[in-house]
Amino acid sequence: MALIGQNSAMPTASTSVLHVEQGVNLRTLNSFGLPATAHTLVRIDSDAALRRVIDHPALGRAPKFILGGGSNIIFTRDPEAVVLKVEVRGLRLVQAQPDAWIVEAGAGENWHDTVAWTLAQGWPGLENLALIPGSVGAAPVQNIGAYGVELKDRFHSLDIVDLVTGRSVTLDASMCHFGYRDSVFKRELTGKGVISRVRLRLPRPWQPVLGYLELERKMHETGNAAPDAQTIFGWVCAIRRGKLPDPALVGNAGSFFKNPVVSVEQCRDIIGRDPEVAHYPLPDGSVKLAAGWLIDACGWKGKSIGRAGVYEKQALVLVNRGGASGAEVLTLARAIQESVYGRFGIRLEPEPVLA
Ligand code: EPU
């Protein structure tokens, strides 16, 4: 590892050096376990570290690729850009307002650990988002969501460091343009800045979100119609463990495709031929279809192409059966897209970033 100080006259305290690594194998830094090599990787533990990259004579000009927890990325080749691995830490209560707790987490904190920490502190509100793999900094990028709650429902603001000017800027929810698994960071701001801290707004008094079918089922099973946040946290963990693979054991990136949204007419047409199709009417009159159901209906559950496969318990999740390459994952994804399009006329859109 080379340590590059911005100014050689400065003391070599951790705040004055850049941790630059060459030829880094990224297999353990992405949850799909895909092989790729970063020619240069810099670990970013503060806004100041990022500014030193920007001011650095060679690194400053080079294109950058931002890597968080690596849970929503499919490496199809070696990145040509300098990889910035975001490792900004820190968890703290910013403010206890009468109607909300405002909590701040460093972008490099693990998302699930942050959820567990807030609950342990007595600040509920994130329990439905338990066990989502990845880092805090990645959560707003794709507006993570599960069991009736999306990040945007618990979002206060975030800090982003501009990759050109090095300035730290705070963005509120309206500036992030959150949508279904979407935000400004997947669009206009891609590669423009690095999210360093996220602040969450946890409303007081706490209100459970229990409308999701599988949580209703848990209430019936347990006879507990008024679960506390810790109980819901436990239920969500159990539901997820029951049907989603643990990335530590089986490489995956969660849902591989977004659930497609279609018009009422198109949904009616599909129901005419496939009355069982899982579908959810949206407030704007359109209908969301369960991509997992569509893929399952095309017979993909448990199938593989090469070393990339479709998870046995959830067809929306593609998995690494051991030693898969990004190209194999793409081949499988395209084959699935073609068969779903061939049968339903619907183009599935990948959810992870394809790099
Ligand atoms: N289904 C099938 N076969 C399958 C998979 C699903 O028939 O192989 C059916 C299910 O029976 C159900 C419907 O499809 O009727 C929906 O399935 P599920 O409840 O598992 O949810 P999902 O729409 O597949 C979404 C999120 C998940 C999130 C869950 C729970 C997306 C792309 N995915 O999955 O998020 O955990 O809801 O809220 O919106 C992720 O984004 O990585 C992720 C895991």
Short mmCIF file of N, CA, C and O and ligand atoms in Angstrom, two decimals, residues 142 145-148 180-181 212 214 240 243-244 253-255 257-259 278 280 288 290-293 296 301 313-316 351, ligand 1:
data_model
loop_
_atom_site.label_atom_id
_atom_site.label_comp_id
_atom_site.label_asym_id
_atom_site.label_seq_id
_atom_site.Cartn_x
_atom_site.Cartn_y
_atom_site.Cartn_z
N GLN A 142 -30.48 4.26 -4.12
CA GLN A 142 -31.57 3.50 -4.74
C GLN A 142 -32.85 3.57 -3.92
O GLN A 142 -33.78 2.80 -4.17
N GLY A 145 -36.12 0.04 -0.03
CA GLY A 145 -37.47 -0.10 0.51
C GLY A 145 -37.80 -1.55 0.77
O GLY A 145 -37.25 -2.45 0.12
N ALA A 146 -38.65 -1.78 1.77
CA ALA A 146 -39.12 -3.13 2.06
C ALA A 146 -40.28 -3.06 3.04
O ALA A 146 -40.31 -2.17 3.91
N TYR A 147 -41.21 -3.96 2.87
CA TYR A 147 -42.33 -4.14 3.80
C TYR A 147 -43.04 -2.83 4.13
O TYR A 147 -43.35 -2.51 5.27
N GLY A 148 -43.31 -2.07 3.06
CA GLY A 148 -44.15 -0.89 3.18
C GLY A 148 -43.46 0.39 3.57
O GLY A 148 -44.10 1.43 3.74
N TYR A 180 -39.25 5.22 -6.96
CA TYR A 180 -39.17 3.80 -6.67
C TYR A 180 -37.78 3.27 -7.08
O TYR A 180 -37.45 3.28 -8.26
N ARG A 181 -36.97 2.88 -6.11
CA ARG A 181 -35.58 2.42 -6.32
C ARG A 181 -34.81 3.41 -7.20
O ARG A 181 -34.03 3.01 -8.06
N TYR A 212 -48.20 -4.68 5.08
CA TYR A 212 -47.67 -5.66 4.13
C TYR A 212 -48.16 -7.06 4.49
O TYR A 212 -48.17 -7.46 5.65
N GLU A 214 -47.15 -10.08 4.37
CA GLU A 214 -46.37 -11.04 5.19
C GLU A 214 -46.30 -10.63 6.66
O GLU A 214 -46.17 -11.48 7.54
N ARG A 240 -37.16 -12.20 5.73
CA ARG A 240 -36.08 -12.06 4.74
C ARG A 240 -35.18 -13.29 4.72
O ARG A 240 -34.81 -13.78 3.66
N LYS A 243 -36.54 -16.25 2.69
CA LYS A 243 -36.63 -16.31 1.23
C LYS A 243 -35.55 -15.57 0.46
O LYS A 243 -35.52 -15.66 -0.77
N LEU A 244 -34.68 -14.86 1.18
CA LEU A 244 -33.59 -14.18 0.47
C LEU A 244 -32.26 -14.78 0.89
O LEU A 244 -32.04 -15.05 2.07
N ALA A 253 -27.27 -9.71 -5.27
CA ALA A 253 -27.42 -8.25 -5.13
C ALA A 253 -28.86 -7.90 -4.80
O ALA A 253 -29.38 -6.88 -5.26
N GLY A 254 -29.54 -8.77 -4.05
CA GLY A 254 -30.96 -8.51 -3.74
C GLY A 254 -31.79 -8.65 -5.00
O GLY A 254 -31.45 -9.43 -5.90
N SER A 255 -32.89 -7.92 -5.07
CA SER A 255 -33.74 -7.98 -6.28
C SER A 255 -32.91 -7.54 -7.49
O SER A 255 -32.28 -6.49 -7.45
N PHE A 257 -34.19 -7.13 -10.64
CA PHE A 257 -34.96 -6.25 -11.52
C PHE A 257 -35.93 -5.43 -10.68
O PHE A 257 -36.33 -5.85 -9.58
N LYS A 258 -36.33 -4.27 -11.22
CA LYS A 258 -37.38 -3.49 -10.57
C LYS A 258 -38.73 -4.12 -10.89
O LYS A 258 -38.88 -4.75 -11.95
N ASN A 259 -39.69 -3.92 -10.02
CA ASN A 259 -41.04 -4.35 -10.34
C ASN A 259 -41.61 -3.40 -11.39
O ASN A 259 -41.63 -2.19 -11.17
N ALA A 278 -49.39 -11.52 -9.82
CA ALA A 278 -49.35 -10.68 -8.61
C ALA A 278 -49.26 -9.23 -9.05
O ALA A 278 -48.34 -8.85 -9.78
N TYR A 280 -50.36 -4.87 -7.96
CA TYR A 280 -50.73 -3.91 -6.91
C TYR A 280 -51.09 -2.59 -7.55
O TYR A 280 -50.24 -1.93 -8.16
N LYS A 288 -48.53 -1.89 -10.44
CA LYS A 288 -47.20 -2.48 -10.30
C LYS A 288 -47.34 -3.99 -10.36
O LYS A 288 -48.21 -4.56 -9.68
N ALA A 290 -45.49 -7.84 -9.96
CA ALA A 290 -44.36 -8.47 -9.25
C ALA A 290 -43.45 -9.13 -10.29
O ALA A 290 -43.81 -10.14 -10.90
N ALA A 291 -42.26 -8.54 -10.47
CA ALA A 291 -41.30 -9.10 -11.43
C ALA A 291 -40.96 -10.54 -11.07
O ALA A 291 -40.79 -11.39 -11.95
N GLY A 292 -40.89 -10.83 -9.76
CA GLY A 292 -40.57 -12.19 -9.32
C GLY A 292 -41.61 -13.18 -9.84
O GLY A 292 -41.26 -14.29 -10.27
N TRP A 293 -42.86 -12.76 -9.83
CA TRP A 293 -43.93 -13.64 -10.32
C TRP A 293 -43.76 -13.88 -11.82
O TRP A 293 -43.90 -15.01 -12.31
N ASP A 296 -40.85 -16.17 -12.45
CA ASP A 296 -41.26 -17.49 -11.97
C ASP A 296 -42.18 -18.16 -13.00
O ASP A 296 -42.00 -19.33 -13.37
N LYS A 301 -37.24 -20.10 -11.98
CA LYS A 301 -36.82 -20.33 -10.58
C LYS A 301 -35.91 -21.56 -10.48
O LYS A 301 -36.25 -22.63 -10.98
N LYS A 313 -35.84 -19.78 -3.99
CA LYS A 313 -36.99 -19.34 -3.19
C LYS A 313 -37.53 -17.98 -3.62
O LYS A 313 -38.54 -17.54 -3.07
N GLN A 314 -36.85 -17.28 -4.53
CA GLN A 314 -37.30 -15.95 -4.95
C GLN A 314 -36.73 -15.69 -6.33
O GLN A 314 -35.54 -15.44 -6.48
N ALA A 315 -37.59 -15.74 -7.35
CA ALA A 315 -37.10 -15.67 -8.73
C ALA A 315 -36.55 -14.29 -9.10
O ALA A 315 -35.90 -14.14 -10.13
N LEU A 316 -36.81 -13.28 -8.24
CA LEU A 316 -36.32 -11.93 -8.55
C LEU A 316 -34.84 -11.77 -8.17
O LEU A 316 -34.22 -10.77 -8.50
N GLU A 351 -32.15 -3.62 -11.46
CA GLU A 351 -32.12 -2.71 -10.30
C GLU A 351 -30.68 -2.32 -9.92
O GLU A 351 -30.42 -1.15 -9.67
N1 EPU B 1 -43.49 -14.08 -6.38
C1 EPU B 1 -43.63 -15.26 -7.06
N2 EPU B 1 -42.51 -15.98 -7.36
C2 EPU B 1 -41.28 -15.56 -7.00
C3 EPU B 1 -41.12 -14.35 -6.31
C4 EPU B 1 -42.25 -13.62 -6.01
O1 EPU B 1 -44.72 -15.66 -7.40
O2 EPU B 1 -40.31 -16.26 -7.30
C5 EPU B 1 -44.66 -13.32 -6.00
C6 EPU B 1 -44.90 -13.42 -4.50
O3 EPU B 1 -45.65 -14.54 -4.16
C7 EPU B 1 -45.65 -12.14 -4.20
C8 EPU B 1 -45.06 -11.18 -5.22
O4 EPU B 1 -44.45 -11.95 -6.25
O5 EPU B 1 -47.02 -12.28 -4.47
C9 EPU B 1 -44.10 -10.18 -4.62
O6 EPU B 1 -43.00 -10.87 -4.03
P1 EPU B 1 -42.28 -10.33 -2.71
O7 EPU B 1 -43.29 -10.03 -1.66
O8 EPU B 1 -41.18 -11.28 -2.38
O9 EPU B 1 -41.69 -8.92 -3.09
P2 EPU B 1 -40.93 -8.41 -4.39
O10 EPU B 1 -41.84 -7.48 -5.11
O11 EPU B 1 -40.38 -9.55 -5.16
C10 EPU B 1 -39.97 -6.28 -3.23
C11 EPU B 1 -38.63 -5.59 -3.19
C12 EPU B 1 -37.72 -6.25 -2.18
C13 EPU B 1 -38.38 -6.18 -0.82
C14 EPU B 1 -39.76 -6.88 -0.88
C15 EPU B 1 -40.52 -6.73 0.41
C16 EPU B 1 -38.28 -4.66 -5.42
C17 EPU B 1 -37.52 -4.76 -6.71
N3 EPU B 1 -38.03 -5.61 -4.51
O12 EPU B 1 -39.72 -7.60 -3.73
O13 EPU B 1 -36.53 -5.50 -2.12
O14 EPU B 1 -37.58 -6.81 0.17
O15 EPU B 1 -40.55 -6.28 -1.94
O16 EPU B 1 -40.98 -5.40 0.54
O17 EPU B 1 -39.05 -3.73 -5.23
C18 EPU B 1 -34.36 -5.32 -3.10
O18 EPU B 1 -34.73 -4.25 -3.58
O19 EPU B 1 -33.20 -5.76 -3.28
C19 EPU B 1 -35.31 -6.11 -2.33
C20 EPU B 1 -35.00 -7.33 -1.87
#
